[in-house]
Amino acid sequence: MSTLKEIWRKLSSSKDYRKEYVSTLLKRGTAMQIQALMKQRGWTQTKLAEMAGLKQGVISRASNPEYGNLTFNTVIDIAGGFDVAFIGRFVPFSEFARYVKNAPEELSFSMRWFDEDREPVEELDRAVDAKNVIFIKAPEKPKSAENELPSAQSEKKAPQREDRNRFSSQQEGGLADAARAGSSR
Amino acid sequence: MGYVFQDYFTDERPPRNLIREWYGKQDARICAAFDGNIQLLEARIRQLDTDEETDLIKPLERDCAGLWEVKIDLKDKKPFRHIRPIGLWNPEVRIFIFLGAFEKSGQIKIPSDPCRDALKYKAHYEAGRGAIDEHT
């Protein structure tokens, strides 16, 4: 598993490298996701074609990692067939590098349908509601403290950010150590 | 689950990292395709169910029997390129140990006899020689 620094070093090697890396992850990654989602749902190419309103031959090409000439229209139709979203957007390479680093955990080869997605959205709603309750309670503090609220909040938040950073670096080190320990045979 | 892809370090002085030696001689297109594919395969294999088999890594035959390959074909633009990282694959623990790689053009392989060294180091590894570490 490459560290962010190693990924950045490779991305810095040349513009050709960067372009090809993006191409590989997008084109082959999309084809692999299509294959995996069909497998997850037990769908044949014919079934996906039917759900997406496309011909089976189009699905055959779309799920071939070597093809790589998909149009947005086809990808959107396939996403519609699976009833999932497809996000295509331009990002700076710093964001791309983070995506590459986290790909083994974040790049999903199985996912919920739209109807199964209700529960996470409701959870999110509850979390937002809970946050609002705290926000409503905040003005109950003495008037003198109200003026200090912004700085008090930022003082409170700063250590949390530090803790989070420390946790992720510890976690990163821990994983690397664990992998080394597991691989020394 | 640990990392799928591992580099093999020979027990020579200094140790050789076989896949790094090959990688160091490749152009940007091949390096990027190799890195991107390995990253995708790492993600895919780590997300397989415990009893799910993968056909992403294939066994080799004839003079390369005993080795496995990752198939990376670049056919989205010309010239088409076909690269084959080779090594040891243990499907039970899902670890692939790189023992080199070659480029294929029809019947021609570059380097010409990629499996000879790989099989030699496979025997070394199985005899407890050399070391492995996560691929980066």
Tab-separated table of C-alpha atoms in Angstrom:
chain	number	residue	atom	x	y	z
A	1	MET	CA	0.000	0.000	0.000
A	2	SER	CA	1.544	3.282	-1.079
A	3	THR	CA	1.653	6.253	1.255
A	4	LEU	CA	0.322	9.602	0.081
A	5	LYS	CA	3.923	10.793	-0.277
A	6	GLU	CA	4.822	7.845	-2.522
A	7	ILE	CA	1.722	8.347	-4.663
A	8	TRP	CA	2.577	12.035	-4.998
A	9	ARG	CA	6.180	11.223	-5.947
A	10	LYS	CA	4.948	8.982	-8.759
A	11	LEU	CA	2.367	11.527	-9.926
A	12	SER	CA	5.171	14.092	-10.025
A	13	SER	CA	7.212	11.958	-12.427
A	14	SER	CA	5.477	13.230	-15.591
A	15	LYS	CA	2.297	14.592	-17.084
A	16	ASP	CA	2.006	11.431	-19.209
A	17	TYR	CA	2.099	9.293	-16.082
A	18	ARG	CA	-0.635	11.355	-14.428
A	19	LYS	CA	-2.878	11.203	-17.484
A	20	GLU	CA	-2.439	7.455	-17.900
A	21	TYR	CA	-3.033	6.762	-14.214
A	22	VAL	CA	-6.319	8.696	-14.276
A	23	SER	CA	-7.278	6.858	-17.463
A	24	THR	CA	-6.571	3.447	-15.909
A	25	LEU	CA	-8.505	4.119	-12.734
A	26	LEU	CA	-11.494	5.609	-14.532
A	27	LYS	CA	-11.789	3.299	-17.534
A	28	ARG	CA	-10.758	-0.005	-16.011
A	29	GLY	CA	-12.263	0.835	-12.642
A	30	THR	CA	-15.655	1.545	-14.222
A	31	ALA	CA	-15.600	-1.720	-16.192
A	32	MET	CA	-14.615	-3.654	-13.062
A	33	GLN	CA	-17.419	-1.999	-11.087
A	34	ILE	CA	-19.956	-2.955	-13.755
A	35	GLN	CA	-18.761	-6.577	-13.672
A	36	ALA	CA	-18.837	-6.653	-9.872
A	37	LEU	CA	-22.296	-5.081	-9.589
A	38	MET	CA	-23.716	-7.560	-12.083
A	39	LYS	CA	-22.178	-10.372	-10.044
A	40	GLN	CA	-23.497	-8.925	-6.763
A	41	ARG	CA	-27.038	-8.849	-8.139
A	42	GLY	CA	-26.785	-12.089	-10.056
A	43	TRP	CA	-27.520	-10.272	-13.314
A	44	THR	CA	-26.459	-11.353	-16.774
A	45	GLN	CA	-25.391	-8.841	-19.416
A	46	THR	CA	-28.826	-9.339	-20.991
A	47	LYS	CA	-30.572	-8.471	-17.711
A	48	LEU	CA	-28.488	-5.320	-17.218
A	49	ALA	CA	-29.089	-4.364	-20.859
A	50	GLU	CA	-32.820	-4.718	-20.278
A	51	MET	CA	-32.714	-2.656	-17.061
A	52	ALA	CA	-30.541	0.042	-18.678
A	53	GLY	CA	-32.391	0.167	-21.985
A	54	LEU	CA	-29.270	-0.779	-23.922
A	55	LYS	CA	-28.209	-3.634	-26.192
A	56	GLN	CA	-26.338	-6.610	-24.708
A	57	GLY	CA	-23.359	-5.866	-26.960
A	58	VAL	CA	-23.029	-2.427	-25.357
A	59	ILE	CA	-22.939	-4.008	-21.890
A	60	SER	CA	-20.365	-6.532	-23.102
A	61	ARG	CA	-18.066	-3.712	-24.223
A	62	ALA	CA	-18.787	-1.575	-21.152
A	63	SER	CA	-17.793	-4.362	-18.776
A	64	ASN	CA	-14.568	-5.128	-20.655
A	65	PRO	CA	-11.646	-3.378	-18.859
A	66	GLU	CA	-9.710	-3.227	-22.135
A	67	TYR	CA	-12.423	-1.352	-24.053
A	68	GLY	CA	-12.318	2.080	-22.460
A	69	ASN	CA	-14.396	4.026	-24.980
A	70	LEU	CA	-17.606	4.444	-23.010
A	71	THR	CA	-19.692	7.576	-23.476
A	72	PHE	CA	-21.310	9.495	-20.638
A	73	ASN	CA	-24.707	8.508	-22.046
A	74	THR	CA	-23.902	4.799	-21.785
A	75	VAL	CA	-22.459	5.119	-18.279
A	76	ILE	CA	-25.498	7.088	-17.119
A	77	ASP	CA	-27.846	4.510	-18.653
A	78	ILE	CA	-25.958	1.712	-16.890
A	79	ALA	CA	-26.043	3.608	-13.580
A	80	GLY	CA	-29.789	4.013	-14.152
A	81	GLY	CA	-30.081	0.281	-14.788
A	82	PHE	CA	-28.406	-0.456	-11.440
A	83	ASP	CA	-30.314	2.442	-9.812
A	84	VAL	CA	-27.096	3.949	-8.432
A	85	ALA	CA	-25.327	7.254	-9.086
A	86	PHE	CA	-22.226	7.875	-11.177
A	87	ILE	CA	-20.081	10.894	-10.302
A	88	GLY	CA	-17.695	12.269	-12.886
A	89	ARG	CA	-15.938	15.524	-11.996
A	90	PHE	CA	-12.628	17.344	-12.398
A	91	VAL	CA	-10.426	17.452	-9.301
A	92	PRO	CA	-6.908	18.686	-8.502
A	93	PHE	CA	-4.262	15.985	-8.221
A	94	SER	CA	-3.988	16.451	-4.460
A	95	GLU	CA	-7.575	15.168	-4.204
A	96	PHE	CA	-6.891	12.425	-6.718
A	97	ALA	CA	-3.867	11.269	-4.689
A	98	ARG	CA	-6.026	10.967	-1.565
A	99	TYR	CA	-8.593	9.018	-3.565
A	100	VAL	CA	-5.887	6.637	-4.830
A	101	LYS	CA	-4.546	6.119	-1.331
A	102	ASN	CA	-7.993	5.266	0.031
A	103	ALA	CA	-9.186	3.317	-3.019
A	104	PRO	CA	-8.823	-0.156	-1.456
A	105	GLU	CA	-11.345	0.852	1.217
A	106	GLU	CA	-13.441	3.416	-0.636
A	107	LEU	CA	-13.753	2.126	-4.180
A	108	SER	CA	-16.935	0.091	-3.885
A	109	PHE	CA	-17.541	-3.045	-5.863
A	110	SER	CA	-20.832	-3.708	-4.127
A	111	MET	CA	-23.479	-1.179	-3.170
A	112	ARG	CA	-27.052	-0.636	-2.078
A	113	TRP	CA	-29.937	0.032	-4.443
A	114	PHE	CA	-31.765	3.348	-4.168
A	115	ASP	CA	-34.585	1.797	-2.093
A	116	GLU	CA	-32.084	0.286	0.353
A	117	ASP	CA	-30.435	3.672	0.757
A	118	ARG	CA	-33.291	5.204	2.769
A	119	GLU	CA	-31.911	4.177	6.167
A	120	PRO	CA	-28.504	5.934	5.824
A	121	VAL	CA	-30.286	9.108	4.687
A	122	GLU	CA	-32.636	8.947	7.692
A	123	GLU	CA	-29.619	8.468	9.982
A	124	LEU	CA	-28.048	11.534	8.419
A	125	ASP	CA	-31.269	13.483	9.034
A	126	ARG	CA	-31.253	12.424	12.702
A	127	ALA	CA	-27.637	13.527	13.039
A	128	VAL	CA	-28.472	16.928	11.545
A	129	ASP	CA	-31.475	17.267	13.897
A	130	ALA	CA	-29.293	16.441	16.896
A	131	LYS	CA	-26.786	19.074	15.828
A	132	ASN	CA	-29.597	21.630	15.526
A	133	VAL	CA	-30.751	20.898	19.093
A	134	ILE	CA	-27.300	21.730	20.394
A	135	PHE	CA	-27.300	24.865	18.289
A	136	ILE	CA	-30.647	25.960	19.756
A	137	LYS	CA	-29.432	25.349	23.318
A	138	ALA	CA	-26.266	27.387	22.862
A	139	PRO	CA	-27.771	30.886	23.466
A	140	GLU	CA	-28.805	29.812	27.019
A	141	LYS	CA	-25.262	30.671	28.195
A	142	PRO	CA	-24.691	33.950	30.118
A	143	LYS	CA	-24.554	37.018	27.940
A	144	SER	CA	-20.889	37.623	28.741
A	145	ALA	CA	-20.027	34.169	27.454
A	146	GLU	CA	-21.964	34.675	24.209
A	147	ASN	CA	-19.362	37.035	22.844
A	148	GLU	CA	-16.690	34.477	23.559
A	149	LEU	CA	-18.556	31.683	21.819
A	150	PRO	CA	-16.756	31.790	18.462
A	151	SER	CA	-13.290	31.635	20.040
A	152	ALA	CA	-14.442	29.057	22.584
A	153	GLN	CA	-15.762	26.915	19.728
A	154	SER	CA	-12.591	27.203	17.721
A	155	GLU	CA	-10.503	26.393	20.792
A	156	LYS	CA	-12.655	23.357	21.337
A	157	LYS	CA	-12.405	22.209	17.756
A	158	ALA	CA	-8.657	22.596	17.338
A	159	PRO	CA	-7.632	19.684	19.592
A	160	GLN	CA	-10.231	17.480	17.886
A	161	ARG	CA	-8.556	18.090	14.562
A	162	GLU	CA	-5.171	17.295	16.079
A	163	ASP	CA	-6.542	14.125	17.633
A	164	ARG	CA	-8.009	13.040	14.326
A	165	ASN	CA	-4.703	13.622	12.543
A	166	ARG	CA	-2.799	11.799	15.218
A	167	PHE	CA	-5.252	8.915	15.033
A	168	SER	CA	-4.958	8.574	11.262
A	169	SER	CA	-1.168	8.681	11.331
A	170	GLN	CA	-1.118	6.106	14.118
A	171	GLN	CA	-3.584	4.008	12.208
A	172	GLU	CA	-1.500	4.261	9.065
A	173	GLY	CA	1.633	3.226	10.917
A	174	GLY	CA	-0.246	0.458	12.679
A	175	LEU	CA	-1.567	-0.978	9.440
A	176	ALA	CA	1.829	-0.860	7.803
A	177	ASP	CA	3.398	-2.574	10.816
A	178	ALA	CA	0.664	-5.186	10.847
A	179	ALA	CA	1.130	-5.880	7.154
A	180	ARG	CA	4.881	-6.198	7.598
A	181	ALA	CA	4.434	-8.519	10.543
A	182	GLY	CA	1.924	-10.595	8.564
A	183	SER	CA	4.136	-10.767	5.506
A	184	SER	CA	7.414	-11.787	7.108
A	185	ARG	CA	7.580	-15.461	6.439
B	1	MET	CA	-7.021	-8.524	5.798
B	2	GLY	CA	-3.385	-7.755	4.931
B	3	TYR	CA	-2.160	-6.371	1.659
B	4	VAL	CA	-2.610	-8.540	-1.424
B	5	PHE	CA	0.453	-7.550	-3.426
B	6	GLN	CA	3.915	-8.220	-2.026
B	7	ASP	CA	7.400	-7.623	-3.434
B	8	TYR	CA	9.999	-10.377	-3.236
B	9	PHE	CA	13.523	-9.420	-2.136
B	10	THR	CA	16.243	-11.894	-3.078
B	11	ASP	CA	18.851	-12.964	-0.525
B	12	GLU	CA	21.685	-11.548	-2.654
B	13	ARG	CA	23.826	-8.641	-1.407
B	14	PRO	CA	22.358	-6.132	-1.961
B	15	PRO	CA	18.888	-7.711	-2.192
B	16	ARG	CA	17.124	-7.408	-5.557
B	17	ASN	CA	13.490	-6.356	-5.779
B	18	LEU	CA	12.463	-8.142	-8.973
B	19	ILE	CA	9.322	-6.197	-9.806
B	20	ARG	CA	11.001	-2.845	-9.060
B	21	GLU	CA	13.849	-3.733	-11.425
B	22	TRP	CA	11.348	-4.358	-14.230
B	23	TYR	CA	9.263	-1.285	-13.362
B	24	GLY	CA	12.323	0.963	-13.422
B	25	LYS	CA	12.881	0.180	-17.112
B	26	GLN	CA	9.324	0.999	-18.268
B	27	ASP	CA	7.899	4.164	-19.825
B	28	ALA	CA	5.262	6.377	-18.189
B	29	ARG	CA	2.300	4.684	-19.907
B	30	ILE	CA	3.264	1.215	-18.675
B	31	CYS	CA	4.197	2.424	-15.165
B	32	ALA	CA	0.870	4.207	-14.757
B	33	ALA	CA	-1.162	1.305	-16.152
B	34	PHE	CA	0.689	-1.097	-13.858
B	35	ASP	CA	0.198	1.082	-10.749
B	36	GLY	CA	-3.449	1.797	-11.541
B	37	ASN	CA	-4.280	-1.840	-12.237
B	38	ILE	CA	-2.577	-3.096	-9.099
B	39	GLN	CA	-4.469	-0.507	-7.061
B	40	LEU	CA	-7.790	-1.603	-8.582
B	41	LEU	CA	-7.028	-5.296	-8.095
B	42	GLU	CA	-5.990	-4.659	-4.484
B	43	ALA	CA	-9.360	-2.991	-3.907
B	44	ARG	CA	-11.337	-5.665	-5.747
B	45	ILE	CA	-9.649	-8.661	-4.122
B	46	ARG	CA	-9.881	-7.177	-0.623
B	47	GLN	CA	-13.626	-6.734	-1.080
B	48	LEU	CA	-14.309	-10.295	-2.233
B	49	ASP	CA	-16.371	-12.461	0.077
B	50	THR	CA	-14.300	-14.978	2.036
B	51	ASP	CA	-15.374	-17.910	-0.148
B	52	GLU	CA	-15.469	-15.976	-3.420
B	53	GLU	CA	-12.877	-16.943	-6.024
B	54	THR	CA	-11.309	-14.492	-8.427
B	55	ASP	CA	-10.378	-14.910	-12.061
B	56	LEU	CA	-8.345	-11.713	-12.049
B	57	ILE	CA	-5.134	-13.699	-11.523
B	58	LYS	CA	-4.494	-16.599	-13.900
B	59	PRO	CA	-2.207	-19.647	-13.739
B	60	LEU	CA	0.516	-19.982	-16.365
B	61	GLU	CA	1.326	-23.170	-18.265
B	62	ARG	CA	4.170	-24.992	-20.042
B	63	ASP	CA	7.591	-23.480	-19.237
B	64	CYS	CA	5.974	-21.052	-16.791
B	65	ALA	CA	3.874	-23.652	-14.936
B	66	GLY	CA	3.768	-22.949	-11.206
B	67	LEU	CA	3.585	-19.210	-11.734
B	68	TRP	CA	0.585	-16.896	-12.000
B	69	GLU	CA	0.047	-13.749	-14.015
B	70	VAL	CA	-1.901	-10.509	-13.806
B	71	LYS	CA	-3.189	-9.623	-17.265
B	72	ILE	CA	-2.864	-5.952	-18.177
B	73	ASP	CA	-3.762	-5.177	-21.785
B	74	LEU	CA	-3.662	-1.576	-22.973
B	75	LYS	CA	-5.925	-1.523	-25.981
B	76	ASP	CA	-7.672	1.827	-25.677
B	77	LYS	CA	-5.125	3.462	-28.007
B	78	LYS	CA	-2.327	2.371	-30.312
B	79	PRO	CA	0.222	0.964	-30.008
B	80	PHE	CA	-1.508	-1.786	-28.033
B	81	ARG	CA	0.637	-3.015	-25.158
B	82	HIS	CA	0.344	-6.264	-23.221
B	83	ILE	CA	2.124	-6.531	-19.894
B	84	ARG	CA	2.204	-9.500	-17.561
B	85	PRO	CA	3.399	-9.177	-13.975
B	86	ILE	CA	4.154	-12.731	-12.790
B	87	GLY	CA	4.612	-14.362	-9.421
B	88	LEU	CA	3.172	-16.615	-6.765
B	89	TRP	CA	-0.511	-16.536	-5.869
B	90	ASN	CA	-1.982	-18.112	-2.793
B	91	PRO	CA	-5.779	-17.964	-3.226
B	92	GLU	CA	-6.454	-19.093	0.348
B	93	VAL	CA	-4.713	-16.154	1.991
B	94	ARG	CA	-5.010	-13.954	-1.126
B	95	ILE	CA	-1.403	-12.911	-1.375
B	96	PHE	CA	0.371	-12.334	-4.683
B	97	ILE	CA	4.178	-12.175	-4.547
B	98	PHE	CA	5.764	-10.432	-7.519
B	99	LEU	CA	8.642	-12.349	-9.084
B	100	GLY	CA	9.031	-10.145	-12.162
B	101	ALA	CA	7.080	-9.131	-15.257
B	102	PHE	CA	7.327	-9.151	-19.018
B	103	GLU	CA	5.809	-7.509	-22.055
B	104	LYS	CA	4.175	-9.700	-24.660
B	105	SER	CA	3.966	-8.949	-28.369
B	106	GLY	CA	2.539	-11.941	-30.243
B	107	GLN	CA	4.867	-14.843	-29.424
B	108	ILE	CA	7.686	-12.500	-28.429
B	109	LYS	CA	8.348	-11.858	-24.754
B	110	ILE	CA	10.466	-9.039	-23.374
B	111	PRO	CA	12.646	-10.099	-21.579
B	112	SER	CA	12.861	-13.278	-23.633
B	113	ASP	CA	12.780	-15.820	-20.798
B	114	PRO	CA	10.935	-14.143	-17.924
B	115	CYS	CA	9.874	-17.350	-16.200
B	116	ARG	CA	13.369	-18.789	-15.752
B	117	ASP	CA	14.366	-16.254	-13.092
B	118	ALA	CA	10.886	-16.213	-11.592
B	119	LEU	CA	10.886	-19.987	-11.143
B	120	LYS	CA	14.391	-19.838	-9.650
B	121	TYR	CA	13.272	-17.296	-7.053
B	122	LYS	CA	10.030	-19.174	-6.463
B	123	ALA	CA	12.177	-22.145	-5.361
B	124	HIS	CA	14.280	-19.811	-3.175
B	125	TYR	CA	11.167	-18.393	-1.540
B	126	GLU	CA	9.733	-21.830	-0.909
B	127	ALA	CA	13.050	-22.844	0.674
B	128	GLY	CA	12.734	-19.910	3.077
B	129	ARG	CA	15.281	-17.711	1.295
B	130	GLY	CA	14.783	-14.004	0.652
B	131	ALA	CA	11.990	-11.886	2.086
B	132	ILE	CA	8.723	-10.265	1.130
B	133	ASP	CA	7.258	-6.881	1.974
B	134	GLU	CA	4.127	-5.031	0.941
B	135	HIS	CA	4.228	-3.648	-2.588
B	136	THR	CA	4.365	0.142	-2.731
